[in-house]
mmCIF file of C-alpha atoms in Angstrom:
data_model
loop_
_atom_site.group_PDB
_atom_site.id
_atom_site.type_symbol
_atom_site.label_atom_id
_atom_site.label_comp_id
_atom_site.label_asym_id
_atom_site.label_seq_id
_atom_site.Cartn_x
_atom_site.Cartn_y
_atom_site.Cartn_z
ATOM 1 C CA UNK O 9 119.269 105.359 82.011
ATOM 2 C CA UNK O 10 120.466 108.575 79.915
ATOM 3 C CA UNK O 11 121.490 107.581 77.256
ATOM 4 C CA UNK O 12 118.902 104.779 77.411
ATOM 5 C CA UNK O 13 116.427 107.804 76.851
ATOM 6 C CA UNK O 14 114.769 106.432 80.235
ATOM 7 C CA UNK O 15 115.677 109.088 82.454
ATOM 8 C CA UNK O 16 112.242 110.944 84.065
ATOM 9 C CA UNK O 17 114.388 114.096 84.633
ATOM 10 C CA UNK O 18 113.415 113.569 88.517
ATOM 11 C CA UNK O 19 116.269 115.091 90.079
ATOM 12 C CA UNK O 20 117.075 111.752 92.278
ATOM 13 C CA UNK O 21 120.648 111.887 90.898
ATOM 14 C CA UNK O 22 121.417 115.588 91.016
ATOM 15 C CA UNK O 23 122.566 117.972 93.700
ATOM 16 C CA UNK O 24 124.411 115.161 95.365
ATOM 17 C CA UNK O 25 126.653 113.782 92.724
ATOM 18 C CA UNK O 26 129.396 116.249 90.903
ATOM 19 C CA UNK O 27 128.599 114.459 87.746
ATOM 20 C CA UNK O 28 125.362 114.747 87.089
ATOM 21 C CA UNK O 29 123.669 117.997 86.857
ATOM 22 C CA UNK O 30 120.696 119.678 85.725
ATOM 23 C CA UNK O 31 121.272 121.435 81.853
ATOM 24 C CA UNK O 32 118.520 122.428 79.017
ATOM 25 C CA UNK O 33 115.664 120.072 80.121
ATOM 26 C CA UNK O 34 117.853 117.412 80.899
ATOM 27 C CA UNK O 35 120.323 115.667 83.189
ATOM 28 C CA UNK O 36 123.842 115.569 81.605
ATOM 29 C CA UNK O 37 126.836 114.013 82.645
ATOM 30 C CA UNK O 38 129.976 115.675 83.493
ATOM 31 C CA UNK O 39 132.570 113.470 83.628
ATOM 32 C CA UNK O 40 132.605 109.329 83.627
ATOM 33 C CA UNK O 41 132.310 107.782 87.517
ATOM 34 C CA UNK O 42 134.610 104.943 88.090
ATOM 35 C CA UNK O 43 131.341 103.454 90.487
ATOM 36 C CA UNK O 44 129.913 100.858 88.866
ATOM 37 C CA UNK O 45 127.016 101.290 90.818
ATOM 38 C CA UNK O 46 126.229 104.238 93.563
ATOM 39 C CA UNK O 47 123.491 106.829 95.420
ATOM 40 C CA UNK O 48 122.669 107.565 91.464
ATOM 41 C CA UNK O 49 122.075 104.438 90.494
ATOM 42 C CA UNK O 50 120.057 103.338 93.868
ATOM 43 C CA UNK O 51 117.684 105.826 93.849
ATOM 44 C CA UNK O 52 116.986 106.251 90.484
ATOM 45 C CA UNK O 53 113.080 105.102 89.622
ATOM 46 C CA UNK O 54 114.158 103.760 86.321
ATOM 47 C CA UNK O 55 116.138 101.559 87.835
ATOM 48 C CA UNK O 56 115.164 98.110 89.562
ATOM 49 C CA UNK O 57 111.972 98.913 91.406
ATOM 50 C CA UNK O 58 110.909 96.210 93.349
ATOM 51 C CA UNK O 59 107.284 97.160 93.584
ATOM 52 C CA UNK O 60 106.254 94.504 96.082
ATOM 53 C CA UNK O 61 109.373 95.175 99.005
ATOM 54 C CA UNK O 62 108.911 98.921 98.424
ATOM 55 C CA UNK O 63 105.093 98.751 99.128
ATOM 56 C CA UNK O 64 105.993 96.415 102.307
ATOM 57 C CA UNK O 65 108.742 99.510 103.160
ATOM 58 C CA UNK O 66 106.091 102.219 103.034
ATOM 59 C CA UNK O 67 102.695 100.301 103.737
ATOM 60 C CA UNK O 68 103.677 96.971 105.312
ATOM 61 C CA UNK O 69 101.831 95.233 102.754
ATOM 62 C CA UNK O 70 103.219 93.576 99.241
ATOM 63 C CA UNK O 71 102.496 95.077 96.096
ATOM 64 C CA UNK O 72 98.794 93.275 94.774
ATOM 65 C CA UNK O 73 96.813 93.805 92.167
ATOM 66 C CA UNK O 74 94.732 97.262 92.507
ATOM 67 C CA UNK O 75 94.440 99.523 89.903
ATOM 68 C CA UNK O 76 95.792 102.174 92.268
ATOM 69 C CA UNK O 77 97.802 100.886 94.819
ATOM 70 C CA UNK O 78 97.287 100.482 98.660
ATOM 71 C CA UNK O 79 94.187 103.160 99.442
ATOM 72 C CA UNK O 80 92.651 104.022 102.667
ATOM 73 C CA UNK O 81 90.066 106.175 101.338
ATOM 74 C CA UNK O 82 89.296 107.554 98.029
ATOM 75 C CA UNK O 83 86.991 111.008 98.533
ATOM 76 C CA UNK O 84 86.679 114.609 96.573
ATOM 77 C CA UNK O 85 88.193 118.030 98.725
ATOM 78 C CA UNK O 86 88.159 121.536 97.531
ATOM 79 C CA UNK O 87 89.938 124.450 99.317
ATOM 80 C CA UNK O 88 87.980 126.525 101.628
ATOM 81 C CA UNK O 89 90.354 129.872 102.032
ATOM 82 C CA UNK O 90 89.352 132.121 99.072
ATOM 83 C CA UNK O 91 93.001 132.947 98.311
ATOM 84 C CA UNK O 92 93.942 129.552 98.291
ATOM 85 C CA UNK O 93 91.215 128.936 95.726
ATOM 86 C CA UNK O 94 91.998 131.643 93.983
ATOM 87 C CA UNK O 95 95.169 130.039 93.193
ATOM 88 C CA UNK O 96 95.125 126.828 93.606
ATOM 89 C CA UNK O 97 94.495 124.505 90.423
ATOM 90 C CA UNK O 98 91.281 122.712 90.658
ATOM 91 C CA UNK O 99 90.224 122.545 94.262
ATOM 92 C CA UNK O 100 93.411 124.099 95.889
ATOM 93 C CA UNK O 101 93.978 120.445 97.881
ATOM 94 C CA UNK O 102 98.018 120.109 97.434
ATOM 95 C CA UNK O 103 98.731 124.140 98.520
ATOM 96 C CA UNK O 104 95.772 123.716 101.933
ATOM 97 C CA UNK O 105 97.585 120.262 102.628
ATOM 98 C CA UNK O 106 101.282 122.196 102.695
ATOM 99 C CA UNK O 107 99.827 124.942 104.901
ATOM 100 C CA UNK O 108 98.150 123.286 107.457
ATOM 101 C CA UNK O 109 101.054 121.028 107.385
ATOM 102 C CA UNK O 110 103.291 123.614 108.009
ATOM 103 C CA UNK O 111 100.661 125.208 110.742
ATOM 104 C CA UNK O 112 100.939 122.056 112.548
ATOM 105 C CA UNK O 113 104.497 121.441 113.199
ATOM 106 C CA UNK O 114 103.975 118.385 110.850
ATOM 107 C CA UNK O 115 106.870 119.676 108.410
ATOM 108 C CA UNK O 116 108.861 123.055 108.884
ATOM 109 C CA UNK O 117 109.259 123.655 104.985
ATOM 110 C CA UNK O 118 107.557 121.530 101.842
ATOM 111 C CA UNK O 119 109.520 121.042 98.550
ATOM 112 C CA UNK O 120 107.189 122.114 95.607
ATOM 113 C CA UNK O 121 107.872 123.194 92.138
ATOM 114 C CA UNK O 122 106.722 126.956 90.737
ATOM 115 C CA UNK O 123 106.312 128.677 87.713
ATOM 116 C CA UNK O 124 108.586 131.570 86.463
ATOM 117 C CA UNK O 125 107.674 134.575 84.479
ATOM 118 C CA UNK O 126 108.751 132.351 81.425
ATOM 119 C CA UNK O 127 107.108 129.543 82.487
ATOM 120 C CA UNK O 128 109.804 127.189 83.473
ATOM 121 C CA UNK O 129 109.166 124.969 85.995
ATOM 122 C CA UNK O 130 111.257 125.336 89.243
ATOM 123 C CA UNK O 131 111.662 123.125 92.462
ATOM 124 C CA UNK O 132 111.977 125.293 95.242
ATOM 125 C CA UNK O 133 111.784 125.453 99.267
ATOM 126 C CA UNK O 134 108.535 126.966 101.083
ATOM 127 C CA UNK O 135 109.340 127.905 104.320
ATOM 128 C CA UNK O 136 105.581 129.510 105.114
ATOM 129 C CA UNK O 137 102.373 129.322 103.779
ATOM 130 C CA UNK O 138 102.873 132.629 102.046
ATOM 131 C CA UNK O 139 105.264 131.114 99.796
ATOM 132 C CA UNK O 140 103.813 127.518 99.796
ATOM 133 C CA UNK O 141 100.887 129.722 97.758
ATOM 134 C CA UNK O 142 103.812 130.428 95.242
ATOM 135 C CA UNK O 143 103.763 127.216 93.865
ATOM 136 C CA UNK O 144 99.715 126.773 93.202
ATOM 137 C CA UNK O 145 98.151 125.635 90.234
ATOM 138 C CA UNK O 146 99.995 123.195 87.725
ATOM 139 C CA UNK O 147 102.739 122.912 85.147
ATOM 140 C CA UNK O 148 102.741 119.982 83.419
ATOM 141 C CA UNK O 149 107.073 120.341 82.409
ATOM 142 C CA UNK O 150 108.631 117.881 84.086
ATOM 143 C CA UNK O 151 110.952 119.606 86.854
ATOM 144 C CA UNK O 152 114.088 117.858 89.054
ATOM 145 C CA UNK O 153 111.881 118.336 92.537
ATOM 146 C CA UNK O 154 113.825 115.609 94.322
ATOM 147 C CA UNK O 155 117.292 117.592 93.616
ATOM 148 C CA UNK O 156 116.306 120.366 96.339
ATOM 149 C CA UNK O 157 116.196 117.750 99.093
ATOM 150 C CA UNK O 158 119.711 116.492 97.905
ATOM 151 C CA UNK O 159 120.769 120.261 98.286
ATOM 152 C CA UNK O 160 119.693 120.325 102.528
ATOM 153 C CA UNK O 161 122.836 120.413 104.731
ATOM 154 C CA UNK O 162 123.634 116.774 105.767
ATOM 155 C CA UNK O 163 122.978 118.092 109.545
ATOM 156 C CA UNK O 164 119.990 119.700 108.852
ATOM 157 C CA UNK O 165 116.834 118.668 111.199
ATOM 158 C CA UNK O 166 114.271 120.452 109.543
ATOM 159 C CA UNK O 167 111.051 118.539 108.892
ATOM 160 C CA UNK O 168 109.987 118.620 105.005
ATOM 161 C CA UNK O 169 107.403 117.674 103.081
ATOM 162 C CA UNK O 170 107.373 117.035 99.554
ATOM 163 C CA UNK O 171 105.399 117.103 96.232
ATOM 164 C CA UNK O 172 106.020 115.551 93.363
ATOM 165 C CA UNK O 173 104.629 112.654 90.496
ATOM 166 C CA UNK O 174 104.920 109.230 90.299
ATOM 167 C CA UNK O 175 108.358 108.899 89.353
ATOM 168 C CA UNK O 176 109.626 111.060 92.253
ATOM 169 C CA UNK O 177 107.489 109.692 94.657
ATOM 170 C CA UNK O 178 109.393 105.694 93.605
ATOM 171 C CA UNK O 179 112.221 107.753 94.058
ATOM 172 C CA UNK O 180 111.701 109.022 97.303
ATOM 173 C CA UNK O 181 110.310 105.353 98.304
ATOM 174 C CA UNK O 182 113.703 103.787 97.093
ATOM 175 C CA UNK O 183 115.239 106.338 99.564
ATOM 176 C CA UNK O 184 112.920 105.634 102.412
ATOM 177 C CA UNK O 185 114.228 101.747 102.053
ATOM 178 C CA UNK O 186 117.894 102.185 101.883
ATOM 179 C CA UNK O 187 118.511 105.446 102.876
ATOM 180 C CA UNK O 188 120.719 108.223 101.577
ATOM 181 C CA UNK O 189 124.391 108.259 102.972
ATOM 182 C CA UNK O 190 126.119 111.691 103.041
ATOM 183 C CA UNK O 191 122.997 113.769 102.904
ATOM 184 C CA UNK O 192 120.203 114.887 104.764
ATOM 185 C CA UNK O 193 118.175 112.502 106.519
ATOM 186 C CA UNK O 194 115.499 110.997 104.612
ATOM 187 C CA UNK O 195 113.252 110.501 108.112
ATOM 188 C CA UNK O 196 113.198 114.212 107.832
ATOM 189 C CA UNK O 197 110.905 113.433 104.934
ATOM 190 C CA UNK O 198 107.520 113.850 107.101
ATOM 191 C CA UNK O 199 104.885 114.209 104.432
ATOM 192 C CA UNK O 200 105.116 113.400 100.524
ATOM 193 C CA UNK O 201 101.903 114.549 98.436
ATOM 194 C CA UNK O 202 101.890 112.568 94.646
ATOM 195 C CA UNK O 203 100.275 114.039 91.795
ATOM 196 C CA UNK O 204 98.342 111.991 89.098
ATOM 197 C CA UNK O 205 100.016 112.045 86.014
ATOM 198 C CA UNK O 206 100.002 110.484 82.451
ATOM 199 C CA UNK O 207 102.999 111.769 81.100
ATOM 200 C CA UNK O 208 104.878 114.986 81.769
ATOM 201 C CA UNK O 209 106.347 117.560 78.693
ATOM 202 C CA UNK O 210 109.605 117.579 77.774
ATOM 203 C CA UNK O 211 111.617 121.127 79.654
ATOM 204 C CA UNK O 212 113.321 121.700 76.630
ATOM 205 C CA UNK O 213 111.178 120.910 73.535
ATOM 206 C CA UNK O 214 107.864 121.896 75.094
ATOM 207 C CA UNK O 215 109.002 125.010 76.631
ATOM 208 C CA UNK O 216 110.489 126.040 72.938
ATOM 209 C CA UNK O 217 106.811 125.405 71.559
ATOM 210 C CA UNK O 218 105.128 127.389 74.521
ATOM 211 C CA UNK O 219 107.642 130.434 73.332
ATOM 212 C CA UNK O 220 106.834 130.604 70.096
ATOM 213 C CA UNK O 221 103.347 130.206 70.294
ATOM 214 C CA UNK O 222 102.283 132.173 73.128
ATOM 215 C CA UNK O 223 103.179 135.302 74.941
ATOM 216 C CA UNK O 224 104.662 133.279 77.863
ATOM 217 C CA UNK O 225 105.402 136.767 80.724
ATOM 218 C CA UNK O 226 100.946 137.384 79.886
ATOM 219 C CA UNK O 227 100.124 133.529 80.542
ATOM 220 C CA UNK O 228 98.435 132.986 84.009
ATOM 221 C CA UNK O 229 97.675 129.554 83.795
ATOM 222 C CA UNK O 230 97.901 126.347 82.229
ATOM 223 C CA UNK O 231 95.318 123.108 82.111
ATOM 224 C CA UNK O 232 94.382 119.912 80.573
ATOM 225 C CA UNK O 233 91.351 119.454 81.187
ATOM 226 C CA UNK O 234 89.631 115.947 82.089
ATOM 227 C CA UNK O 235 88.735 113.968 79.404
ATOM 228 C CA UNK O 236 86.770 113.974 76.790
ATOM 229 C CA UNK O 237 88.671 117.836 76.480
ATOM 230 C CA UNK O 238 91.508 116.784 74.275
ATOM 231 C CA UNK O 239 93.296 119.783 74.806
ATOM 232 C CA UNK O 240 95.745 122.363 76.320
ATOM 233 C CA UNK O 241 94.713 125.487 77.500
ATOM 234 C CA UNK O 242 96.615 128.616 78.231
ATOM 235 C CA UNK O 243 94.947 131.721 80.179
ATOM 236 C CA UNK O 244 95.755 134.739 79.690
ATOM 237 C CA UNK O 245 94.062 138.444 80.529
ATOM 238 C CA UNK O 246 92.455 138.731 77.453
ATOM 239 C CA UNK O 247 90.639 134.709 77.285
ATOM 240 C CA UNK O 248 91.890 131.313 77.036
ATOM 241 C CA UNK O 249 94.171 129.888 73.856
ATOM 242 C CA UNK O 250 93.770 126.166 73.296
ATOM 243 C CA UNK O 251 95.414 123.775 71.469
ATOM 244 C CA UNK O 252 94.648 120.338 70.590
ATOM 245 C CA UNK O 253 95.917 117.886 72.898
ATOM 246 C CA UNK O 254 97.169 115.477 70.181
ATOM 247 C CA UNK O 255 99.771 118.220 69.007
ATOM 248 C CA UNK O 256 101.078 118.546 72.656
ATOM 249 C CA UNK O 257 101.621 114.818 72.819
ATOM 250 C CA UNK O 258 104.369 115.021 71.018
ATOM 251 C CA UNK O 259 106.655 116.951 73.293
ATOM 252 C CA UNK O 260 105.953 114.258 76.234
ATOM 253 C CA UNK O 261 109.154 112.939 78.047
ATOM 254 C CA UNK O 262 110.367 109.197 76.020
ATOM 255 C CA UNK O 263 110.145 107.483 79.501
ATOM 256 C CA UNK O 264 106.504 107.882 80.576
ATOM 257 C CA UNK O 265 106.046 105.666 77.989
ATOM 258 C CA UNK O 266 107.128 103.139 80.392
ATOM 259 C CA UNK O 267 105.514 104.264 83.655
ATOM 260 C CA UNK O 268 102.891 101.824 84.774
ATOM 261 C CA UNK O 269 101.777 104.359 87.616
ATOM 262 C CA UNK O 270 99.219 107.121 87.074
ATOM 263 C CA UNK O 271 98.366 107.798 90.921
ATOM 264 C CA UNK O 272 101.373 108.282 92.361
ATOM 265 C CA UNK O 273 100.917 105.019 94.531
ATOM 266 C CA UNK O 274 103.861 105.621 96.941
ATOM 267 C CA UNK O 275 102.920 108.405 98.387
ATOM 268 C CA UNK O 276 101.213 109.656 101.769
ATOM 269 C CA UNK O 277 98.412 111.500 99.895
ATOM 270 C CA UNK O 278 97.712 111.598 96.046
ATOM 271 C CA UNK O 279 95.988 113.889 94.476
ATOM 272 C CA UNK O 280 94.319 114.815 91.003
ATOM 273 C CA UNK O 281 91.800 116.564 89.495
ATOM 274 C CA UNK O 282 87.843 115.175 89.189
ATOM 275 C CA UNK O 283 86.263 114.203 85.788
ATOM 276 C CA UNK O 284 83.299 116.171 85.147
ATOM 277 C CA UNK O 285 83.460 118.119 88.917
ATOM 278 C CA UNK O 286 84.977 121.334 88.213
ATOM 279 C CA UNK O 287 86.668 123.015 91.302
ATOM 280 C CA UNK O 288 87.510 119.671 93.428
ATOM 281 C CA UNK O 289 90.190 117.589 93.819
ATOM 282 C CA UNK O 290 90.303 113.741 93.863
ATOM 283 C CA UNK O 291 92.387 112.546 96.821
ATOM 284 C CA UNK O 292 93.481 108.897 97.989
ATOM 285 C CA UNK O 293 94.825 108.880 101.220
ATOM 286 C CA UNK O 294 97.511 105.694 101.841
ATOM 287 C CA UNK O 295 98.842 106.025 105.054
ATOM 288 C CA UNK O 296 98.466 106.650 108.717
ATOM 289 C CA UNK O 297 99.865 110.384 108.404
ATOM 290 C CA UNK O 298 97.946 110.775 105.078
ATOM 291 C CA UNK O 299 94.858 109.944 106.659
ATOM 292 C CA UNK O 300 95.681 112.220 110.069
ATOM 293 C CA UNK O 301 96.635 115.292 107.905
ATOM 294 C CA UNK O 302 93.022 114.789 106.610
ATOM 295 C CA UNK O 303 91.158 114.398 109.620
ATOM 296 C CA UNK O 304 92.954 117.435 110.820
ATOM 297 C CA UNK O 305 92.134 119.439 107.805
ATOM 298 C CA UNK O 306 88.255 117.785 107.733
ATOM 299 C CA UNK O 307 87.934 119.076 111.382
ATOM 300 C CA UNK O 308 89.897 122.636 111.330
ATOM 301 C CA UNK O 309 87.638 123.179 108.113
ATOM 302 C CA UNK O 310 90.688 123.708 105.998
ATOM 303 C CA UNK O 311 88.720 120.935 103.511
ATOM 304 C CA UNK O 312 85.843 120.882 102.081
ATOM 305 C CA UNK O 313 85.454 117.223 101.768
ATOM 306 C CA UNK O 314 82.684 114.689 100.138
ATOM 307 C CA UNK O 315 82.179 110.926 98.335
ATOM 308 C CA UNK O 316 84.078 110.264 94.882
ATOM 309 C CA UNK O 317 80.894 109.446 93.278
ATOM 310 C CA UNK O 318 81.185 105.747 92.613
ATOM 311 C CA UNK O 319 81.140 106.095 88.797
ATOM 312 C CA UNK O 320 84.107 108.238 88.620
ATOM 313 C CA UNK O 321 85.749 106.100 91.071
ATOM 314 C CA UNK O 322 84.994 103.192 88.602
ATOM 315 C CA UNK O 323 86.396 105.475 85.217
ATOM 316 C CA UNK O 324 89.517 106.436 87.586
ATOM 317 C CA UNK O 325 89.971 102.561 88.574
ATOM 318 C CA UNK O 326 89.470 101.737 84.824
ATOM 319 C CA UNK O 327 92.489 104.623 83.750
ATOM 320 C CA UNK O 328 94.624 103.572 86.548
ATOM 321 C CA UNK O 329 94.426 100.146 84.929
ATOM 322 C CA UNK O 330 94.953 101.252 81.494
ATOM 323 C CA UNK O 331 98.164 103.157 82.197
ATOM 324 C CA UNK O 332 99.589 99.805 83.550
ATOM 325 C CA UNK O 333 98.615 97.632 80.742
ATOM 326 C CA UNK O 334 100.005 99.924 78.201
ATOM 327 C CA UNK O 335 103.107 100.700 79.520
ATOM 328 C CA UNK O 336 104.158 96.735 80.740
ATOM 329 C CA UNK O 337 102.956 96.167 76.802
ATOM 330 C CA UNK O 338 105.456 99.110 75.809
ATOM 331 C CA UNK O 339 108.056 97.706 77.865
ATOM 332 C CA UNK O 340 107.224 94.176 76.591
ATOM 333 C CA UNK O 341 107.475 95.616 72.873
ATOM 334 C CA UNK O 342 110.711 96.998 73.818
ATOM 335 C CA UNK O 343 112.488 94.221 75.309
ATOM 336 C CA UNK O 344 110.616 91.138 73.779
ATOM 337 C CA UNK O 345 109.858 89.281 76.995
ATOM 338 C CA UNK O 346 107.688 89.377 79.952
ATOM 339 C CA UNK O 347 110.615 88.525 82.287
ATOM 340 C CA UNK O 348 112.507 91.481 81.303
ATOM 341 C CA UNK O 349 110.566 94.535 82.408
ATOM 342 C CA UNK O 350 112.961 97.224 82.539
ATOM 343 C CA UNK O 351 113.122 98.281 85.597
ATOM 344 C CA UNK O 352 110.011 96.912 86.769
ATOM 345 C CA UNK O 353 110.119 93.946 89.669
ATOM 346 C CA UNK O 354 106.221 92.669 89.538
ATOM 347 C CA UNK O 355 105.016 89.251 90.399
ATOM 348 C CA UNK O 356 104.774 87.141 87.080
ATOM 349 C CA UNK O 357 100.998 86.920 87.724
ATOM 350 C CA UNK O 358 100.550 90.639 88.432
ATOM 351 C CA UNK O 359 101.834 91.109 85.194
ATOM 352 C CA UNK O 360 99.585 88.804 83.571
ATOM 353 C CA UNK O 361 96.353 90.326 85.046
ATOM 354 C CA UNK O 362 97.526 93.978 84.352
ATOM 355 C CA UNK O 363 98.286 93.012 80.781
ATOM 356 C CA UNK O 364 94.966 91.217 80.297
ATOM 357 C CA UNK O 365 93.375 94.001 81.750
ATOM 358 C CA UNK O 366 91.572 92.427 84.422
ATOM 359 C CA UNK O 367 92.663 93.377 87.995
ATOM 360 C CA UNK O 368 90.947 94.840 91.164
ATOM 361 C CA UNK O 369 90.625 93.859 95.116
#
């Protein structure tokens, strides 16, 4: 999948293998493994994915042909603690999750990714709410979150939730249905919070055009705004530098090219930000503990909480679907047949109605 130049940079592969380590952006190998196949290779989300027996794992259903995978409930949430939204990108949703989480005794530490004075993304563990606040607001560099749960002692018991994009969150599935041998349990995974994203920016390139272009120790915060924005924006004390989105797209990581899933569909709760409703979040919830961390939050007034109007819900439905049809057309271009997908294992009609654009349920 390296050399391929289909490696997400997820960190699936890392802290558990002596081969394959973290280095410059990317994931390089050390030495050559006599395995032919192994933990790496299992796990890895550009690897076979069968989408139908991984949504049967996690949601007892098959894979079918919504735009945005198996949904309880679609609504909007914003933060109610000031410091929270302060902080928190958007509407703060992800970092209140994490700490009433962790108030609860639902998870005793939550995986997240922060930013460093340079503006590096890095995966760390929160043990409180103090330092769950540590990792608010967004970095759009793609970051090896799943490596710090290969790091946990193999005995550990501690309950953990994590956050992460699409790619991580297939990753974590693939763990969840043939789990991990000679690590940490993967039922101490308790909670696992997806992030929408289109594509994610290259550690090494991106972060090289970030230094040279901006101040990086005076930047507070980074965005890209819903469409129609078309750009990049960087805050710092004295205003906001922008630049257009088109010249960013160049730095994006090869293999999101290839990633049908915008929504993070795997997870327990996804979350993104709201077209034209500045200060929310949009939120599916997908499972039973998903759905109970939100009533909990809904009635301990940790959430502020209301209705996706239905016309974003429609435009979100509509992108969802987009991202699908051109990345099975990408992967189509690439390998010259429908029945070779990559790593993709979809229903021969799914892939049909995604690629004619026509899908919904």
């Amino acid at each position: 999948m390296i050399e391929a130049g289909l490696c997400t940079y997820c960190g699936a592969c890392s802290g558990a293998c002596p081969y394959l380590v973290p280095h410059k952006g990317k994931i390089a190998l050390l030495d050559n493994c006599t395995r032919d196949t192994g933990q790496c290779y299992e796990y890895c989300p550009r690897t076979l994915v069968d989408m139908s027996a991984l949504s049967q794992q996690l949601f007892g259903e098959p894979y079918g042909e919504a735009e945005m995978g198996t949904v309880k409930e679609v609504l909007i949430a914003r933060a109610t603690e000031p410091r929270i939204k302060e902080k928190g990108q958007y509407g703060g949703t992800v970092t209140s999750l994490l700490s009433l989480a962790l108030a609860e005794g639902l998870i005793d530490g939550a995986i997240l990714t922060k930013t460093a004075e340079d503006k590096a993304p890095a995966a760390f563990l929160a043990n409180s709410a103090k330092e769950v606040l540590q990792g608010a607001g967004s970095n759009y560099i793609a970051c090896p979150v799943i490596e710090t749960y290969n790091k946990t002692p193999k005995d550990s018991k501690r309950k953990l939730g994590i956050v992460g994009v699409p790619c991580q969150m297939i990753a974590l599935g693939k763990m969840k249905k043939t789990p991990p041998e000679n690590r940490a349990s993967i039922d101490n995974v308790k909670l696992s919070l997806g992030l929408f994203c289109t594509w994610a920016l290259s550690p090494s390139d991106f972060h090289r055009f970030l230094k040279e272009n901006l101040d990086l120790p005076r930047v507070t915060r980074f965005d890209i705004p819903p469409p129609p924005a078309k750009r990049f924006d960087a805050y710092t004390p004295k205003g906001k530098i922008s630049f257009p989105l088109e010249k960013i797209r160049q730095y994006t990581m090869p293999t999101c090219a290839y990633c049908l899933d915008m929504t993070a569909e795997f997870a327990d709760i996804s979350v993104g930000s709201v077209e034209g409703i500045e200060g929310w979040n949009t939120v599916i919830v997908r499972t039973k503990v998903g759905a109970e961390l939100m009533e909990i939050a809904k009635k301990k007034k940790k959430l502020e909480t209301a209705k996706l109007p239905a016309r974003n819900l429609d435009h979100l439905k509509e992108a969802a679907l987009i991202k699908k049809k051109r990345a099975l057309n990408e992967i189509i271009k690439k390998t010259g047949s429908k029945k070779d997908l990559l790593y993709i294992g979809l229903a021969p009609g799914l892939v049909d109605k995604f690629t004619d654009g026509k899908s919904g349920r």
